[in-house]
């Protein structure tokens, strides 16, 4: 008999907003404390402990502190890399955690063109196997070639960070055929942010929702404790740190929308909640910036909310037709620029074509989003002669 915890998709460092990053870490702390309280034999983390292979130093310091608690409680942790904290070079801060004696990466394989033979990590008569997630689902083809180096008489656990066919639904992404997986007693999955179980194949869900939409649908994080001594060994643990208050508002008039949204908020109890504002609609002869979002957010925070997030992805200005007569349809872009420049005189008009070229550059392989954005900004500032 064995009792273990199955976590996945912690994504430490994933939130840019400080208060949300704090909640993410508090959810991880809750899971760690619950594992210690329940005296589990070991913990599985099935990928994406971190949101990147190189998380910020503050995130690392706090994470090491939690792993130290587990080490003092004599609870071993077994991990695999996920699609976010996986590194092609094989070097990431997961290695630092392992070198420090805080966890064990169970990925150990002999790889040939025909097959990937996974070797087990043995712990108290249990054989743990694992294969990491990769960027863009590149692990899916590899997993079809996986075989397990046998460990007779032992309970087998296979850890994978990928998309299983049973959980994919209508998503247009590659997936692993569950019928072709090697035989195991428990499959510890990560990657898809849902709480899902099919027989002995489990996705525990994320430790904390990782974006606006996940906060709407999930509200909080989850993980599992598996106790083989129980008739139903699968126990879902909910991590509820803060309540979520969601508002979905359709607006037509930007100038009256501010007061309308605040009036709706007055009818809600916002104290210590994460407030989600989803604002949509089609504005005629107005811009989304005509809505005073700062006033709305100030009202929410003054009402005692923990934090407020807004989503205006579906808030649009009504399309209007450009009354342009294009003489040369082969050079549409240049004609539009000329027409615009003649109607909107500016010292920047001479830079339009070069600015278009700058904004068309692509992110280089291995370049982070922040570095790419900074490069775009620097090039644009240089062109426009901004300090």
PDB file of C-alpha atoms in Angstrom, residues 244-380:
ATOM      1  CA  UNK A 244     -13.509  34.772  -7.890  1.00  0.00           C
ATOM      2  CA  UNK A 245     -16.193  37.282  -8.892  1.00  0.00           C
ATOM      3  CA  UNK A 246     -16.807  37.346 -12.654  1.00  0.00           C
ATOM      4  CA  UNK A 247     -18.661  40.029 -14.591  1.00  0.00           C
ATOM      5  CA  UNK A 248     -19.442  39.619 -18.282  1.00  0.00           C
ATOM      6  CA  UNK A 249     -20.711  42.955 -19.587  1.00  0.00           C
ATOM      7  CA  UNK A 250     -21.742  43.930 -23.120  1.00  0.00           C
ATOM      8  CA  UNK A 251     -21.452  47.645 -23.866  1.00  0.00           C
ATOM      9  CA  UNK A 252     -22.639  49.716 -26.826  1.00  0.00           C
ATOM     10  CA  UNK A 253     -21.847  53.232 -25.689  1.00  0.00           C
ATOM     11  CA  UNK A 254     -18.327  53.833 -24.423  1.00  0.00           C
ATOM     12  CA  UNK A 255     -19.174  57.148 -22.770  1.00  0.00           C
ATOM     13  CA  UNK A 256     -21.913  55.688 -20.580  1.00  0.00           C
ATOM     14  CA  UNK A 257     -20.170  52.338 -20.068  1.00  0.00           C
ATOM     15  CA  UNK A 258     -18.016  53.501 -17.138  1.00  0.00           C
ATOM     16  CA  UNK A 259     -21.005  54.370 -14.954  1.00  0.00           C
ATOM     17  CA  UNK A 260     -22.956  51.290 -16.113  1.00  0.00           C
ATOM     18  CA  UNK A 261     -20.116  48.966 -15.131  1.00  0.00           C
ATOM     19  CA  UNK A 262     -19.657  50.642 -11.752  1.00  0.00           C
ATOM     20  CA  UNK A 263     -23.407  50.374 -11.062  1.00  0.00           C
ATOM     21  CA  UNK A 264     -23.250  46.649 -11.777  1.00  0.00           C
ATOM     22  CA  UNK A 265     -20.233  46.305  -9.496  1.00  0.00           C
ATOM     23  CA  UNK A 266     -22.126  48.010  -6.671  1.00  0.00           C
ATOM     24  CA  UNK A 267     -24.475  45.009  -6.622  1.00  0.00           C
ATOM     25  CA  UNK A 268     -21.636  42.553  -6.032  1.00  0.00           C
ATOM     26  CA  UNK A 269     -19.729  41.589  -2.899  1.00  0.00           C
ATOM     27  CA  UNK A 270     -16.131  42.200  -3.866  1.00  0.00           C
ATOM     28  CA  UNK A 271     -14.282  42.048  -0.543  1.00  0.00           C
ATOM     29  CA  UNK A 272     -11.045  40.033  -0.786  1.00  0.00           C
ATOM     30  CA  UNK A 273     -12.043  38.550  -4.151  1.00  0.00           C
ATOM     31  CA  UNK A 274     -10.334  38.326  -7.520  1.00  0.00           C
ATOM     32  CA  UNK A 275     -12.611  40.399  -9.752  1.00  0.00           C
ATOM     33  CA  UNK A 276     -12.738  39.474 -13.432  1.00  0.00           C
ATOM     34  CA  UNK A 277     -14.164  42.049 -15.841  1.00  0.00           C
ATOM     35  CA  UNK A 278     -14.917  40.682 -19.303  1.00  0.00           C
ATOM     36  CA  UNK A 279     -16.107  43.622 -21.382  1.00  0.00           C
ATOM     37  CA  UNK A 280     -17.327  43.076 -24.939  1.00  0.00           C
ATOM     38  CA  UNK A 281     -19.439  44.828 -27.541  1.00  0.00           C
ATOM     39  CA  UNK A 282     -19.280  46.915 -30.693  1.00  0.00           C
ATOM     40  CA  UNK A 283     -18.784  50.655 -30.337  1.00  0.00           C
ATOM     41  CA  UNK A 284     -19.952  53.030 -33.066  1.00  0.00           C
ATOM     42  CA  UNK A 285     -17.893  56.193 -33.634  1.00  0.00           C
ATOM     43  CA  UNK A 286     -16.175  55.581 -30.284  1.00  0.00           C
ATOM     44  CA  UNK A 287     -13.018  53.937 -29.035  1.00  0.00           C
ATOM     45  CA  UNK A 288     -12.473  51.447 -26.179  1.00  0.00           C
ATOM     46  CA  UNK A 289     -10.190  54.071 -24.605  1.00  0.00           C
ATOM     47  CA  UNK A 290     -13.276  56.266 -24.107  1.00  0.00           C
ATOM     48  CA  UNK A 291     -14.145  53.916 -21.243  1.00  0.00           C
ATOM     49  CA  UNK A 292     -12.502  55.072 -18.017  1.00  0.00           C
ATOM     50  CA  UNK A 293     -10.969  51.773 -16.954  1.00  0.00           C
ATOM     51  CA  UNK A 294      -8.842  53.428 -14.284  1.00  0.00           C
ATOM     52  CA  UNK A 295     -11.966  54.766 -12.562  1.00  0.00           C
ATOM     53  CA  UNK A 296     -13.566  51.318 -12.710  1.00  0.00           C
ATOM     54  CA  UNK A 297     -10.498  49.572 -11.304  1.00  0.00           C
ATOM     55  CA  UNK A 298     -10.121  52.192  -8.571  1.00  0.00           C
ATOM     56  CA  UNK A 299     -13.739  51.546  -7.536  1.00  0.00           C
ATOM     57  CA  UNK A 300     -13.127  47.789  -7.409  1.00  0.00           C
ATOM     58  CA  UNK A 301     -10.025  48.119  -5.228  1.00  0.00           C
ATOM     59  CA  UNK A 302     -11.660  50.714  -2.962  1.00  0.00           C
ATOM     60  CA  UNK A 303     -14.485  48.191  -2.470  1.00  0.00           C
ATOM     61  CA  UNK A 304     -11.965  45.840  -0.837  1.00  0.00           C
ATOM     62  CA  UNK A 305     -11.212  43.482  -3.733  1.00  0.00           C
ATOM     63  CA  UNK A 306      -7.969  41.521  -3.656  1.00  0.00           C
ATOM     64  CA  UNK A 307      -7.198  42.252  -7.305  1.00  0.00           C
ATOM     65  CA  UNK A 308      -8.947  43.106 -10.569  1.00  0.00           C
ATOM     66  CA  UNK A 309      -8.250  41.768 -14.051  1.00  0.00           C
ATOM     67  CA  UNK A 310      -9.976  42.887 -17.222  1.00  0.00           C
ATOM     68  CA  UNK A 311     -10.393  41.335 -20.643  1.00  0.00           C
ATOM     69  CA  UNK A 312     -11.443  43.557 -23.571  1.00  0.00           C
ATOM     70  CA  UNK A 313     -10.507  41.181 -26.374  1.00  0.00           C
ATOM     71  CA  UNK A 314     -14.057  41.248 -27.768  1.00  0.00           C
ATOM     72  CA  UNK A 315     -14.576  45.000 -27.353  1.00  0.00           C
ATOM     73  CA  UNK A 316     -14.401  46.473 -30.830  1.00  0.00           C
ATOM     74  CA  UNK A 317     -14.994  49.640 -32.770  1.00  0.00           C
ATOM     75  CA  UNK A 318     -17.557  49.201 -35.533  1.00  0.00           C
ATOM     76  CA  UNK A 319     -15.866  48.622 -38.862  1.00  0.00           C
ATOM     77  CA  UNK A 320     -15.962  51.486 -41.315  1.00  0.00           C
ATOM     78  CA  UNK A 321     -15.124  51.552 -44.978  1.00  0.00           C
ATOM     79  CA  UNK A 322     -12.023  53.344 -46.167  1.00  0.00           C
ATOM     80  CA  UNK A 323     -12.964  55.593 -49.055  1.00  0.00           C
ATOM     81  CA  UNK A 324      -9.800  54.918 -50.974  1.00  0.00           C
ATOM     82  CA  UNK A 325      -9.479  54.706 -54.725  1.00  0.00           C
ATOM     83  CA  UNK A 326      -6.466  52.516 -55.326  1.00  0.00           C
ATOM     84  CA  UNK A 327      -4.907  53.051 -58.721  1.00  0.00           C
ATOM     85  CA  UNK A 328      -2.361  50.280 -58.541  1.00  0.00           C
ATOM     86  CA  UNK A 329      -3.705  47.181 -56.819  1.00  0.00           C
ATOM     87  CA  UNK A 330      -0.274  45.541 -57.136  1.00  0.00           C
ATOM     88  CA  UNK A 331       1.061  48.086 -54.640  1.00  0.00           C
ATOM     89  CA  UNK A 332      -1.861  48.343 -52.242  1.00  0.00           C
ATOM     90  CA  UNK A 333       0.234  49.011 -49.138  1.00  0.00           C
ATOM     91  CA  UNK A 334       2.130  51.923 -50.692  1.00  0.00           C
ATOM     92  CA  UNK A 335      -1.065  53.496 -52.040  1.00  0.00           C
ATOM     93  CA  UNK A 336      -2.717  53.364 -48.611  1.00  0.00           C
ATOM     94  CA  UNK A 337       0.347  54.918 -46.955  1.00  0.00           C
ATOM     95  CA  UNK A 338       0.372  57.746 -49.523  1.00  0.00           C
ATOM     96  CA  UNK A 339      -3.343  58.383 -49.072  1.00  0.00           C
ATOM     97  CA  UNK A 340      -3.056  58.366 -45.284  1.00  0.00           C
ATOM     98  CA  UNK A 341      -0.012  60.673 -45.321  1.00  0.00           C
ATOM     99  CA  UNK A 342      -1.726  63.243 -47.538  1.00  0.00           C
ATOM    100  CA  UNK A 343      -4.746  63.383 -45.228  1.00  0.00           C
ATOM    101  CA  UNK A 344      -2.767  63.230 -41.965  1.00  0.00           C
ATOM    102  CA  UNK A 345       0.367  65.397 -42.244  1.00  0.00           C
ATOM    103  CA  UNK A 346       3.047  64.464 -39.697  1.00  0.00           C
ATOM    104  CA  UNK A 347       6.823  64.490 -39.385  1.00  0.00           C
ATOM    105  CA  UNK A 348       6.630  60.736 -38.833  1.00  0.00           C
ATOM    106  CA  UNK A 349       5.025  59.938 -42.190  1.00  0.00           C
ATOM    107  CA  UNK A 350       8.380  59.507 -43.915  1.00  0.00           C
ATOM    108  CA  UNK A 351       9.152  56.709 -41.462  1.00  0.00           C
ATOM    109  CA  UNK A 352       5.979  54.675 -42.010  1.00  0.00           C
ATOM    110  CA  UNK A 353       7.422  52.140 -44.454  1.00  0.00           C
ATOM    111  CA  UNK A 354      10.551  51.536 -42.394  1.00  0.00           C
ATOM    112  CA  UNK A 355       8.450  51.230 -39.243  1.00  0.00           C
ATOM    113  CA  UNK A 356       6.302  48.598 -40.965  1.00  0.00           C
ATOM    114  CA  UNK A 357       9.468  46.657 -41.763  1.00  0.00           C
ATOM    115  CA  UNK A 358      10.682  46.873 -38.153  1.00  0.00           C
ATOM    116  CA  UNK A 359       7.340  45.675 -36.811  1.00  0.00           C
ATOM    117  CA  UNK A 360       7.409  42.762 -39.262  1.00  0.00           C
ATOM    118  CA  UNK A 361      10.579  41.174 -37.881  1.00  0.00           C
ATOM    119  CA  UNK A 362      10.186  37.741 -36.302  1.00  0.00           C
ATOM    120  CA  UNK A 363      11.272  36.393 -32.947  1.00  0.00           C
ATOM    121  CA  UNK A 364      14.539  34.495 -33.227  1.00  0.00           C
ATOM    122  CA  UNK A 365      14.899  30.902 -32.078  1.00  0.00           C
ATOM    123  CA  UNK A 366      15.670  30.838 -28.356  1.00  0.00           C
ATOM    124  CA  UNK A 367      14.849  34.539 -27.914  1.00  0.00           C
ATOM    125  CA  UNK A 368      12.484  35.227 -25.011  1.00  0.00           C
ATOM    126  CA  UNK A 369       9.304  37.233 -25.531  1.00  0.00           C
ATOM    127  CA  UNK A 370      10.615  39.999 -23.259  1.00  0.00           C
ATOM    128  CA  UNK A 371      13.886  40.236 -25.207  1.00  0.00           C
ATOM    129  CA  UNK A 372      12.020  40.267 -28.523  1.00  0.00           C
ATOM    130  CA  UNK A 373       9.682  43.020 -27.318  1.00  0.00           C
ATOM    131  CA  UNK A 374      12.645  45.041 -26.069  1.00  0.00           C
ATOM    132  CA  UNK A 375      14.376  44.670 -29.439  1.00  0.00           C
ATOM    133  CA  UNK A 376      11.258  45.890 -31.252  1.00  0.00           C
ATOM    134  CA  UNK A 377      10.961  48.836 -28.890  1.00  0.00           C
ATOM    135  CA  UNK A 378      14.613  49.850 -29.252  1.00  0.00           C
ATOM    136  CA  UNK A 379      14.492  49.660 -33.056  1.00  0.00           C
ATOM    137  CA  UNK A 380      11.281  51.708 -33.163  1.00  0.00           C
TER     138      UNK A 380
END
